[in-house]
Short mmCIF file of C-alpha atoms and ligand atoms in Angstrom, two decimals:
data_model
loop_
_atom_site.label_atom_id
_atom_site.label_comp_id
_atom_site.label_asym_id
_atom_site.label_seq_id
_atom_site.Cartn_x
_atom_site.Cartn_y
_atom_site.Cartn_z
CA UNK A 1 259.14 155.78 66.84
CA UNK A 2 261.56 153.10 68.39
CA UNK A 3 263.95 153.69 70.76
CA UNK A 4 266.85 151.74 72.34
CA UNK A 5 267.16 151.07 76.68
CA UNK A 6 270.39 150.49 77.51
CA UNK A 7 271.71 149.82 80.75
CA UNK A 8 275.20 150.50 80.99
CA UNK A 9 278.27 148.88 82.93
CA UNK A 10 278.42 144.95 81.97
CA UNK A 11 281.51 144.03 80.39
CA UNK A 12 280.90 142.83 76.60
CA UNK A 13 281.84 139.11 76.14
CA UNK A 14 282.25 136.86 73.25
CA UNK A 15 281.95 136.43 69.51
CA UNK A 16 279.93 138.91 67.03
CA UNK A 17 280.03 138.08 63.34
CA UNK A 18 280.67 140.87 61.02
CA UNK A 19 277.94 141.86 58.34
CA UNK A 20 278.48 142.68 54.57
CA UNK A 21 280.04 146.43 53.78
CA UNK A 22 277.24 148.82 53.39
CA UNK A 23 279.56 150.98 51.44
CA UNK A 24 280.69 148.48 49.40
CA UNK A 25 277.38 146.40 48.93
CA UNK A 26 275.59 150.32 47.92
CA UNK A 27 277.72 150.65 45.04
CA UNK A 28 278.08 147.02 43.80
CA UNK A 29 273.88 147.01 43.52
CA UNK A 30 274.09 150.14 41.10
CA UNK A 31 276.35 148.30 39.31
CA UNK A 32 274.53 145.51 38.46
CA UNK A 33 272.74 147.83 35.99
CA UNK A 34 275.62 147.73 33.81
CA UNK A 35 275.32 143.81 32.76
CA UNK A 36 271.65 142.43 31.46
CA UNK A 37 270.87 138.99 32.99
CA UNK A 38 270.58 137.61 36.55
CA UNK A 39 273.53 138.96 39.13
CA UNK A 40 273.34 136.89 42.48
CA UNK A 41 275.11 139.12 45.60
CA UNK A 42 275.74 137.12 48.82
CA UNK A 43 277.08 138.59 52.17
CA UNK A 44 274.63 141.58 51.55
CA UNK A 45 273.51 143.41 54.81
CA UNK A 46 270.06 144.05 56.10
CA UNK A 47 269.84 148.04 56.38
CA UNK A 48 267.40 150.62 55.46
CA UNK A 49 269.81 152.03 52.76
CA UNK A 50 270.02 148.26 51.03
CA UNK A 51 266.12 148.83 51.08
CA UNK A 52 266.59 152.19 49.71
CA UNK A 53 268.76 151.47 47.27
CA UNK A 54 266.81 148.45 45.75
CA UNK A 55 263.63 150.69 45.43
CA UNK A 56 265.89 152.68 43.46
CA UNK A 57 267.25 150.13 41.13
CA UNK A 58 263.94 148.83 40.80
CA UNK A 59 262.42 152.02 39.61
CA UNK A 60 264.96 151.89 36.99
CA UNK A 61 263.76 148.72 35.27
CA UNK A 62 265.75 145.81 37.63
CA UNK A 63 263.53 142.76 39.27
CA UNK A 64 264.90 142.12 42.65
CA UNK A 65 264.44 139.44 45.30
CA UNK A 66 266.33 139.54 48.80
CA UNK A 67 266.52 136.41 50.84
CA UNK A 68 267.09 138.86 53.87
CA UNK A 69 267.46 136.24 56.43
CA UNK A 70 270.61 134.60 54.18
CA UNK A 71 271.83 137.84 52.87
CA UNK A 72 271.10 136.88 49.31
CA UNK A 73 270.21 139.44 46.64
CA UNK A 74 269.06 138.43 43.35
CA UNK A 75 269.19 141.05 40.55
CA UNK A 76 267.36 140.72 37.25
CA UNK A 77 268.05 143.41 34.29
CA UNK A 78 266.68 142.91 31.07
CA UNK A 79 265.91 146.62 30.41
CA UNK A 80 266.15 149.62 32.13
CA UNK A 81 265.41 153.07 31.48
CA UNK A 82 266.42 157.11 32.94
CA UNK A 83 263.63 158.40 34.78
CA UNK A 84 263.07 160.79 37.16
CA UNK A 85 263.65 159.04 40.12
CA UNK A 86 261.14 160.06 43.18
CA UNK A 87 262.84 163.32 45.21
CA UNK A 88 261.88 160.77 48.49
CA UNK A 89 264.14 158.06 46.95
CA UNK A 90 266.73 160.32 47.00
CA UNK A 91 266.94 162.56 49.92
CA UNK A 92 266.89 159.72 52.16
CA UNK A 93 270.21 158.34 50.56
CA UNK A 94 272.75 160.21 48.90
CA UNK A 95 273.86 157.63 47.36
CA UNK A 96 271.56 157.13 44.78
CA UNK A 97 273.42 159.27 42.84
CA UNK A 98 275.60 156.41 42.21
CA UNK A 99 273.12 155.35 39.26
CA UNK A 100 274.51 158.35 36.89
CA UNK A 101 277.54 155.90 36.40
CA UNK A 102 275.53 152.76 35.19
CA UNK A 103 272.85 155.05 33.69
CA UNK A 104 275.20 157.02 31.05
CA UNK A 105 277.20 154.06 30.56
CA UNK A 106 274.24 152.49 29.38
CA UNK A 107 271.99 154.49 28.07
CA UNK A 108 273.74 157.80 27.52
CA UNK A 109 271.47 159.63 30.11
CA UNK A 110 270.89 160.22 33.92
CA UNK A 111 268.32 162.34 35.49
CA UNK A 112 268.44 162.51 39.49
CA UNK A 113 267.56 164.77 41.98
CA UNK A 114 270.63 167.18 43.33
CA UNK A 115 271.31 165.55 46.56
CA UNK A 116 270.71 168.51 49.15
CA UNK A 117 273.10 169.15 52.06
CA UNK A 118 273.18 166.44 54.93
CA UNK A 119 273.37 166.14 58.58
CA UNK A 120 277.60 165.70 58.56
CA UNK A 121 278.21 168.52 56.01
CA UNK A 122 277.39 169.85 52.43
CA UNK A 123 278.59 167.21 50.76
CA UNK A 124 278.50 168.64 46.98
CA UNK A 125 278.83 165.99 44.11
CA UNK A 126 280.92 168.74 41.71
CA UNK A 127 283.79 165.82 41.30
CA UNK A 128 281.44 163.28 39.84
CA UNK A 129 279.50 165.95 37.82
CA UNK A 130 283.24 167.18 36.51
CA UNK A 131 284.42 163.82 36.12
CA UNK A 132 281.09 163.42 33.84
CA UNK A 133 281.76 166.60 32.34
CA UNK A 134 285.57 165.11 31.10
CA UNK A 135 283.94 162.30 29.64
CA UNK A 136 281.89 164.22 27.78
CA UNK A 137 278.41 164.49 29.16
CA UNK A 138 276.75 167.65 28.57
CA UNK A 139 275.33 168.53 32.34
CA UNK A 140 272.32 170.82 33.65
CA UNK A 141 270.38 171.40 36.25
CA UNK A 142 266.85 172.34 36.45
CA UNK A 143 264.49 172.42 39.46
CA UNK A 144 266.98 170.89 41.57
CA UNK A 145 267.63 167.87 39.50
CA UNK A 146 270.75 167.04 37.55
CA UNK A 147 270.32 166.40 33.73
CA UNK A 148 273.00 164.59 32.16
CA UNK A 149 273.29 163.89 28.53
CA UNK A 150 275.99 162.52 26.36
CA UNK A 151 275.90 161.27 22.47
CA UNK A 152 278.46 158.20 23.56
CA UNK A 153 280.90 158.68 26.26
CA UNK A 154 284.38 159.83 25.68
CA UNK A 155 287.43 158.04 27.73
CA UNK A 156 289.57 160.98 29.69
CA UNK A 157 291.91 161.46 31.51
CA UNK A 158 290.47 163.26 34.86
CA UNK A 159 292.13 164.45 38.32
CA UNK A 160 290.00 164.73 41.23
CA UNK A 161 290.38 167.70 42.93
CA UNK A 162 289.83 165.52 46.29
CA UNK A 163 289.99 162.10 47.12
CA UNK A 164 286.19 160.97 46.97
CA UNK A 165 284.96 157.69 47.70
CA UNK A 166 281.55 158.09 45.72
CA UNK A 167 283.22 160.12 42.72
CA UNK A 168 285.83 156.93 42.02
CA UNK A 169 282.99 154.66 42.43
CA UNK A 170 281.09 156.51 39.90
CA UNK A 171 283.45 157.57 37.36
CA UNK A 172 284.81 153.82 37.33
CA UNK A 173 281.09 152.80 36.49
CA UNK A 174 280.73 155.32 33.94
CA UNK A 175 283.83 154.34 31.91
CA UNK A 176 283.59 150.56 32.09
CA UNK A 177 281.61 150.72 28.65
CA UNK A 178 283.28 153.37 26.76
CA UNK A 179 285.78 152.23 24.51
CA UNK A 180 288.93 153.90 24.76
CA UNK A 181 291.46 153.96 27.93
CA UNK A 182 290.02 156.54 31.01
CA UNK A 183 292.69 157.41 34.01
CA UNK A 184 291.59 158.44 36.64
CA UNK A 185 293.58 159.97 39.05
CA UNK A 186 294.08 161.12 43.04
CA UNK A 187 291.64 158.01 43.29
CA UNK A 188 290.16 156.90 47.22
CA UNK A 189 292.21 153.80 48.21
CA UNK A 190 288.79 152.44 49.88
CA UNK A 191 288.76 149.12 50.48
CA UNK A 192 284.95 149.39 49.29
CA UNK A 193 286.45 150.98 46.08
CA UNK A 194 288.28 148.17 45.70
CA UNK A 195 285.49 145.74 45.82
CA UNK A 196 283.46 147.49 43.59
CA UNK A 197 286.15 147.31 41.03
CA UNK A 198 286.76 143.25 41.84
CA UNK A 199 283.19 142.72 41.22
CA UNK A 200 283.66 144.74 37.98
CA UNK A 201 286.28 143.07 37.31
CA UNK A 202 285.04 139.67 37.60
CA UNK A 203 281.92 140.84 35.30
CA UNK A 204 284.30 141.22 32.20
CA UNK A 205 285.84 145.00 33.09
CA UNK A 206 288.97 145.79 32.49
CA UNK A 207 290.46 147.46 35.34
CA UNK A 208 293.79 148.12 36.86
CA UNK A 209 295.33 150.50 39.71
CA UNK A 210 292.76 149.34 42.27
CA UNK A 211 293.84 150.07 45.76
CA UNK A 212 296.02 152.77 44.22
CA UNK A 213 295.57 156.20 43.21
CA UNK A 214 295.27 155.96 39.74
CA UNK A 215 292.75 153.67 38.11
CA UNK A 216 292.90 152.95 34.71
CA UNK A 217 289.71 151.23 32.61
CA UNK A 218 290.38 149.89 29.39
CA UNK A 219 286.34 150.15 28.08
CA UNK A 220 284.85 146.80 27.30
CA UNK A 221 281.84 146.07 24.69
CA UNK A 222 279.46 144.29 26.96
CA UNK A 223 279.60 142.83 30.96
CA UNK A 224 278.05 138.98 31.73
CA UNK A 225 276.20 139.18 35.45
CA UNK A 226 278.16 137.10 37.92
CA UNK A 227 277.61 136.04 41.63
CA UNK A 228 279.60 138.01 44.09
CA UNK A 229 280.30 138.20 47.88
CA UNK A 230 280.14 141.55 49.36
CA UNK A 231 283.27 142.06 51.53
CA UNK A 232 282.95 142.59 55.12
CA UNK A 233 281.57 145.70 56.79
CA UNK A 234 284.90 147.34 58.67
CA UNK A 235 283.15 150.01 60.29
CA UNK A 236 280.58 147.62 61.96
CA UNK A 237 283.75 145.87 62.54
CA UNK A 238 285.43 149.27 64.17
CA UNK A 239 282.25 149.92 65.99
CA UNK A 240 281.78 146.67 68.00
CA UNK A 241 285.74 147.11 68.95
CA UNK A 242 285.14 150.25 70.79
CA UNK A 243 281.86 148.62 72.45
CA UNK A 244 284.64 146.22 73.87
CA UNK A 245 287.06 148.69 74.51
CA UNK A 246 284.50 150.61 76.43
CA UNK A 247 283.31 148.02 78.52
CA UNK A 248 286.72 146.47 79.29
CA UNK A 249 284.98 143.52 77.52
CA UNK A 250 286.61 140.30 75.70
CA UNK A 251 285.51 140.62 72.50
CA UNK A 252 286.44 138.51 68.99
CA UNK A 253 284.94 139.68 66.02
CA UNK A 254 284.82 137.10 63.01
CA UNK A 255 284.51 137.05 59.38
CA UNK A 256 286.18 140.77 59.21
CA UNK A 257 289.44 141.96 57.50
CA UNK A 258 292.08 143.04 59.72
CA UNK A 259 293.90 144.81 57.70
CA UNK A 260 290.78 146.95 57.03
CA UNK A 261 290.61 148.13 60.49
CA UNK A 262 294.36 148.43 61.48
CA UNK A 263 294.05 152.46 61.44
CA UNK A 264 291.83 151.73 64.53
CA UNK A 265 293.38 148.64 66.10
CA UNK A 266 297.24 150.74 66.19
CA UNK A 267 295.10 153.22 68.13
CA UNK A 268 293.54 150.98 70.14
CA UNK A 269 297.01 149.27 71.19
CA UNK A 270 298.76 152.67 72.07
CA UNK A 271 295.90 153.31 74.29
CA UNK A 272 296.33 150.21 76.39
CA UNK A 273 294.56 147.40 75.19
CA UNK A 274 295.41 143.81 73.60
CA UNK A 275 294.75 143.36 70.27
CA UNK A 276 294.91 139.61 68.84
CA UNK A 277 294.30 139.50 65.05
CA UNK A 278 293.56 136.57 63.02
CA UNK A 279 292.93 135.68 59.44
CA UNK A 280 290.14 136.74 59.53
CA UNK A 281 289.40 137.54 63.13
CA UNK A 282 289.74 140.25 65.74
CA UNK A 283 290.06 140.15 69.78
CA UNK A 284 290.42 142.84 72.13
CA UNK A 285 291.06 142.55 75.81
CA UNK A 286 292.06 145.50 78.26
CA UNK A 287 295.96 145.89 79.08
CA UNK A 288 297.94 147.81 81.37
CA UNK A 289 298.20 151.88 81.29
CA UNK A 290 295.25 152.93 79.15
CA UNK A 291 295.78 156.38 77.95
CA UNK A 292 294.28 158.84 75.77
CA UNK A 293 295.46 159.63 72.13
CA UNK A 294 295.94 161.92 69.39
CA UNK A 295 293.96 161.36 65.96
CA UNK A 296 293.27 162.81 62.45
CA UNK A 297 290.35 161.83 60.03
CA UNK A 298 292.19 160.46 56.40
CA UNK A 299 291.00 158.94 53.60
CA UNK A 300 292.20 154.93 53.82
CA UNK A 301 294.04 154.01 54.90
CA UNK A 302 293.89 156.76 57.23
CA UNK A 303 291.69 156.85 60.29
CA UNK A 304 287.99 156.65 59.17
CA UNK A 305 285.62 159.75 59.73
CA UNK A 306 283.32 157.31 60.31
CA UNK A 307 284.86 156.51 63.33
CA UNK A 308 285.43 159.44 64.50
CA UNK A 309 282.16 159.45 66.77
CA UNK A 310 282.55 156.06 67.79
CA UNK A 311 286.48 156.81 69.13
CA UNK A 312 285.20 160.00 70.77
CA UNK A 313 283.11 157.84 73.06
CA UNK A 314 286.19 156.01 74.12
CA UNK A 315 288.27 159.10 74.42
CA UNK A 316 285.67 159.96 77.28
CA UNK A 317 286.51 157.41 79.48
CA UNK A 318 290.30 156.67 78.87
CA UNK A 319 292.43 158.65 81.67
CA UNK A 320 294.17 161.56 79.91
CA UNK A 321 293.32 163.97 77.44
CA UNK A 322 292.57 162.34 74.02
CA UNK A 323 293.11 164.90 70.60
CA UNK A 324 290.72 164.44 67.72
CA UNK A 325 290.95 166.48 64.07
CA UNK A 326 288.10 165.45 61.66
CA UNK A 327 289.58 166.53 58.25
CA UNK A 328 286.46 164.81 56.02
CA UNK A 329 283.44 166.57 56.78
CA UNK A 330 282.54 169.87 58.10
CA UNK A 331 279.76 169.46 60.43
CA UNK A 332 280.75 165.74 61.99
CA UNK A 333 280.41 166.83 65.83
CA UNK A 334 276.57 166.66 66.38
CA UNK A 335 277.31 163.90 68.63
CA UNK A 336 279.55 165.95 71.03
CA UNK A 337 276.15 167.95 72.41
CA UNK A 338 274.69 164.62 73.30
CA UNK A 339 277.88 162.83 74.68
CA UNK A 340 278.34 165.60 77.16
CA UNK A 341 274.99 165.01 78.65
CA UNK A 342 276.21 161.53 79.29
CA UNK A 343 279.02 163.60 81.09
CA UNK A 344 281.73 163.61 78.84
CA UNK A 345 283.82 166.80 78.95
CA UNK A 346 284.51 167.83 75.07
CA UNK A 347 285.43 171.02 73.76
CA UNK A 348 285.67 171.65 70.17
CA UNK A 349 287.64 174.80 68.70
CA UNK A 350 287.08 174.43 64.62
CA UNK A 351 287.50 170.92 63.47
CA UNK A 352 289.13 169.76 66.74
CA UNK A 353 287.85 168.14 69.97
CA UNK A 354 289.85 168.46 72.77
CA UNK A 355 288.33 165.44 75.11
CA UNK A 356 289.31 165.15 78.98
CA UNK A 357 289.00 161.63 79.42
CA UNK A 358 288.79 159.36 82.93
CA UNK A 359 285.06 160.56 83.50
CA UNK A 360 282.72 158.37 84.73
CA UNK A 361 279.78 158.35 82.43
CA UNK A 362 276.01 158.77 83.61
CA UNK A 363 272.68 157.58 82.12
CA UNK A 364 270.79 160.56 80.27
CA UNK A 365 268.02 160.65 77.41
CA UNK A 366 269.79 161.66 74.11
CA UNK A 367 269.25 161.55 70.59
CA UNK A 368 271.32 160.55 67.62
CA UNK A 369 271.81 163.15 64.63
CA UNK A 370 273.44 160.76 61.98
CA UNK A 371 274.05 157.16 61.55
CA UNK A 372 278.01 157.28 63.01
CA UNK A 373 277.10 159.76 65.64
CA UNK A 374 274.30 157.17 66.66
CA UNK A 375 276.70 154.32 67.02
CA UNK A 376 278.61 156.74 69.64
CA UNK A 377 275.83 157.23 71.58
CA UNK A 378 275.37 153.42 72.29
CA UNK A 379 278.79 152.82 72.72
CA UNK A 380 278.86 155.41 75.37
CA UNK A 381 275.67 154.22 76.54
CA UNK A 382 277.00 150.84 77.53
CA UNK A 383 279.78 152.18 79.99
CA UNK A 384 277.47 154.80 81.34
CA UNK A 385 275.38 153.91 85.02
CA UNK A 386 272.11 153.56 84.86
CA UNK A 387 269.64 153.34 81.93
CA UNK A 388 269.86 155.27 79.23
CA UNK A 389 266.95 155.98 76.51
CA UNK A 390 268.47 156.72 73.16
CA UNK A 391 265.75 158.15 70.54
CA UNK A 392 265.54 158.54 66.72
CA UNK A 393 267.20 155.49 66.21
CA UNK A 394 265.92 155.52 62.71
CA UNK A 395 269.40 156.58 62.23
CA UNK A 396 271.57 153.56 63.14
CA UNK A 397 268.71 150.89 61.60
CA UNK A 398 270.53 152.94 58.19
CA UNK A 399 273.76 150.72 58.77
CA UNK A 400 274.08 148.35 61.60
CA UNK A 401 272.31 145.11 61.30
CA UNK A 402 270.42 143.47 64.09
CA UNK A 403 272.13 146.10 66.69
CA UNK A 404 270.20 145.10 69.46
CA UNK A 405 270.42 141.32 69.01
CA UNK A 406 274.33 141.52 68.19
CA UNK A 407 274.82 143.38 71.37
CA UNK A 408 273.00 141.25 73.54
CA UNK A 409 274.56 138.42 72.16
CA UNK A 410 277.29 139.69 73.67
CA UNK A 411 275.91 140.36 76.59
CA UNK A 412 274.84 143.75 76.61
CA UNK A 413 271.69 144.77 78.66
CA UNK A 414 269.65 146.77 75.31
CA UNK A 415 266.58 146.43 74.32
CA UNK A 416 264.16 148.00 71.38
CA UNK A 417 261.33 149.67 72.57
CA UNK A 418 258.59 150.28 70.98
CA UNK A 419 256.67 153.73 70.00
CA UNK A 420 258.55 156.73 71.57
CA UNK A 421 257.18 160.19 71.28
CA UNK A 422 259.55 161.17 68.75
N1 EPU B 501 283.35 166.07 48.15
C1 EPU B 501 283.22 167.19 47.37
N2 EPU B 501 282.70 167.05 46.12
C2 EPU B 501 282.31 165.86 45.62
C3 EPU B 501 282.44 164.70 46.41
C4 EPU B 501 282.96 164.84 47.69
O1 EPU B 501 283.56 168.31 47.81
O2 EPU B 501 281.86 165.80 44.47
C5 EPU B 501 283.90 166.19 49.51
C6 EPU B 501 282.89 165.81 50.59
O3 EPU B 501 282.03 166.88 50.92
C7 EPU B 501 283.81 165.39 51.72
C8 EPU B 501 284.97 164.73 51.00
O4 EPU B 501 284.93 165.24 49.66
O5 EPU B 501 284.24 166.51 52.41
C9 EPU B 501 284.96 163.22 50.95
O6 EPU B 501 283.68 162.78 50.50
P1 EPU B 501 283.46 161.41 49.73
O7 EPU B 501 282.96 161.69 48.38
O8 EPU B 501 284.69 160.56 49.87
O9 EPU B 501 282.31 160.78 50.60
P2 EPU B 501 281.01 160.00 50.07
O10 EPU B 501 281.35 159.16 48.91
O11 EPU B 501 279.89 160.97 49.97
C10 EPU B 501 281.45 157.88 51.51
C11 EPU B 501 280.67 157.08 52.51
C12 EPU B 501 280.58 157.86 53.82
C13 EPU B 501 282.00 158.13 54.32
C14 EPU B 501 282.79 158.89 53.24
C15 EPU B 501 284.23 159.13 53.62
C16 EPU B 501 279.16 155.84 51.13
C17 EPU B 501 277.76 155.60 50.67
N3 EPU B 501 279.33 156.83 51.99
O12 EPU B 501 280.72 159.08 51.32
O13 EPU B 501 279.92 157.02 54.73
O14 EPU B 501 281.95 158.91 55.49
O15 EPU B 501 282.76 158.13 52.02
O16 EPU B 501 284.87 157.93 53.88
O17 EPU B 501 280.07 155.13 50.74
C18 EPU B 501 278.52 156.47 56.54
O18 EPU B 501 278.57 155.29 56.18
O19 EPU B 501 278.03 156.83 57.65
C19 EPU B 501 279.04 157.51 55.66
C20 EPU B 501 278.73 158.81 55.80
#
C-alpha cells in the first residue's frame, strides 16, 4: 500500500486550482439515470468514489466514458434495470444508496444493500427510507438489503426529522417523475444540494425552494439529458486554506466559490490571518495576533463537519486554546489519537475537543481513519519538523485529486511512496 513522506516546515506558496465537488458530482451521476440519452458532465473530479460510483451506474444499465485527464464524463442510458447491486459496490461508498431515487422514479423498484455503519458514525438512512415510505413505496429488508417497491409513486408532503444532505438529494430524485406536487421540508441548504437540483432543473424538472428549506417538485412526464458543469469542490477548497494557514504560506486558490467557504474564511480572519476573496478566488496570508477560536459543526451554511479535522490541525499550532463541538456525526475524532502523536495536546470530553494550541509539532508515523481525518493529518504534517510517513492513504485518494502533485505545486516537500507494509 502507498504512503505519503512529508517533510514539514516550508511555507506553502502560490496558486492551486480547485477540483469539481465530490458531493455534488456523486449525486448528479445517479441522476443521470433519470433521463434516457447521452448526459455530458464537465468539471468532474478524479477520485476513487467517482470510480465507485460509475461501476455502480454501470451495473445498472448506463455506458460510461471518462476523459479523466479533462474531467469529462459521458453518460449513456438507454435502459436500465434494479438489480442487486454487488455488497463490494456498496460498502465502499455509502452513497450508492443514492440510486433508490432514480431507480423508483423510474422503474418503481430499488434493491441495495443496507449501508452498514462507517468509520465517522452510524450513519442510518431511516429519513430517505421514510421519505420513500411517504411517497408510497412499500419497504423491506431482507438479508441486509433494502427492498423497495411501489405501484407508481405518490407526491407527499414529508418533514425530515433532521437536516440530511443525502435524504434531500434522494427524495428530490425520487419525486422529479411523479406527477403531483411533493414538499419537502427541514431540507439541507447544501450548496451540493443545490447543484443537484440546477442540473435537474436544467434537464426539464420542475423545482423550486433550492437553497432553502423547503423544496417543492412539481413532477414532470419525462427529463432530456443535458451537459452540465459540476460546481467546485469547497472542502478541497477549505482544505488547501488551512495547508496555508498552517504553514504561514501565501496561498490563492482559483476557480472556487467564496461564498461556499465563508463559514471557514470568518474563522480564519478572527484567528489572525488575511483573507482576500475574489470572484472566484481565494488568498490567505498570515496577519498580526493569531489566536485560537471557538467552533460548532452545522449544516450550511454552518461550519462543515468535514472540516472539522482539517481546523483541528490548525487549532494545534495557533497560540491559545481553540474550542471545537462536532454536532454531525458521532464518532468524528479518530484523528485526535494520531494528531497527538504529532504532539498536539487535545482532550475530548463527549463531542468536544478542548485543543491547547502554540505547540510545536514533531514528525511521527500515523495513519488516517477516514477521508477528512486524512486531510488533517497532512495538513499537520506540513508544519511538523522532520519527516513524517502517513499510511493508509487509500483514504484521502477517496476525495482529493492529485494531492501530492497539488501540494508540491505549491511547494510542499511530499511525495507518494510506493508499497508500505500496510
Ligand atoms: N442521518 C440519520 N438518518 C438518515 C440520514 C442521516 O440519522 O437517514 C444523520 C446522520 O447519521 C448524521 C446527520 O443525519 O448524523 C447528517 O447526515 P447527512 O445525511 O447530512 O450526511 P450524508 O448525506 O450521509 C453527506 C456527505 C458527507 C458530509 C455530510 C454532512 C456525501 C456523499 N457525503 O453525507 O461527506 O459529512 O453530508 O455534511 O455527500 C465526506 O465527504 O468526507 C463526507 C463524509
Amino acid at each position: 500500500m502507498d504512503y505519503y513522506k512529508i517533510k514539514g516546515g516550508k511555507k506553502l506558496r502560490g496558486e492551486i486550482k480547485i477540483s469539481g465537488a465530490k458531493n455534488a458530482a456523486l449525486p448528479i451521476i445517479v441522476a443521470s439515470l433519470l433521463a434516457d440519452g447521452e448526459t455530458v458532465l464537465k468539471n468532474v473530479p478524479d477520485l476513487m468514489d467517482i470510480r465507485t460510483i460509475i461501476r455502480v451506474i454501470e451495473y445498472l444499465g448506463a455506458e460510461t466514458e471518462f476523459d479523466r485527464e479533462n474531467h469529462i464524463l459521458k453518460i449513456k442510458v438507454s435502459k436500465i434495470k434494479n438489480g442487486e447491486m454487488p455488497y463490494e459496490l456498496v460498502k465502499t461508498m455509502r452513497a450508492s444508496v443514492y440510486v433508490m431515487g432514480p431507480l423508483l422514479a423510474r422503474l418503481g423498484e430499488a434493491d441495495v444493500s443496507l449501508p452498514g455503519g462507517c468509520a465517522i458514525g452510524e450513519r442510518p438512512v431511516d429519513i430517505h427510507l421514510a421519505g420513500f415510505e411517504a411517497m408510497g413505496v412499500r419497504i423491506e429488508l431482507e438479508h441486509g438489503n433494502i427492498k423497495a417497491r411501489a405501484k407508481k409513486l405518490a407526491p407527499a408532503n414529508f418533514t425530515m426529522r433532521q437536516i440530511s444532505v443525502g435524504a434531500t438529494a434522494n427524495l428530490m430524485m425520487a419525486s422529479v417523475l411523479t406527477s403531483g406536487k411533493t414538499v419537502l421540508e427541514n431540507c439541507a441548504l447544501e450548496p451540493d444540494i443545490v447543484d443537484l437540483g440546477l442540473f435537474l432543473k436544467k434537464m426539464g424538472a420542475n423545482i423550486s425552494g433550492l437553497g432553502t428549506e423547503r423544496i417543492t417538485i412539481e413532477g414532470v412526464k419525462k427529463l432530456t439529458p443535458v451537459t452540465y458543469t459540476i460546481m467546485p469542490d469547497r472542502i478541497e477548497a477549505g482544505t488547501f486554506l488551512l495547508a496555508g494557514a498552517i504553514t504561514k504560506g501565501d496561498v490563492t486558490l482559483t476557480d472556487c466559490v467564496p461564498e461556499h467557504i465563508q463559514s471557514l474564511t470568518d474563522l480564519l480572519k478572527e484567528s489572525g490571518y488575511n483573507i482576500e476573496t475574489g470572484k472566484n478566488t481565494v488568498r490567505i496570508t498570515p496577519g498580526k495576533n493569531q489566536k485560537g477560536f471557538m467552533i460548532k459543526t452545522l449544516p450550511y451554511p454552518g461550519f462543515p463537519t468535514d472540516l472539522q479535522a482539517p481546523v483541528m490541525s490548525l487549532a494545534s499550532i495557533l497560540p491559545g486554546i481553540s474550542v471545537i463541538i462536532e454536532t454531525i456525526f458521532e464518532n468524528r475524532y479518530t484523528h485526535v489519537g494520531e494528531l497527538r502523536r504529532l504532539g498536539s495536546d487535545i482532550s475530548i470530553e463527549g463531542n468536544v475537543a478542548i485543543v491547547k494550541g502554540g505547540k510545536k509539532l514533531m514528525s511521527a508515523p500515523i495513519m488516517m481513519s477516514d477521508l477528512r481525518a486524512g486531510a488533517s493529518l497532512v495538513i499537520a504534517a506540513l508544519a511538523a519538523k522532520g519527516t513524517t510517513e502517513i499510511r493508509r492513504i487509500y483514504h484521502s485518494d477517496r476525495g482529493y485529486e492529485k494531492l501530492t502533485e497539488k501540494l508540491s505545486a505549491l511547494g510542499a516537500d511530499i511525495k507518494r511512496v510506493k508499497g508500505g507494509t500496510f
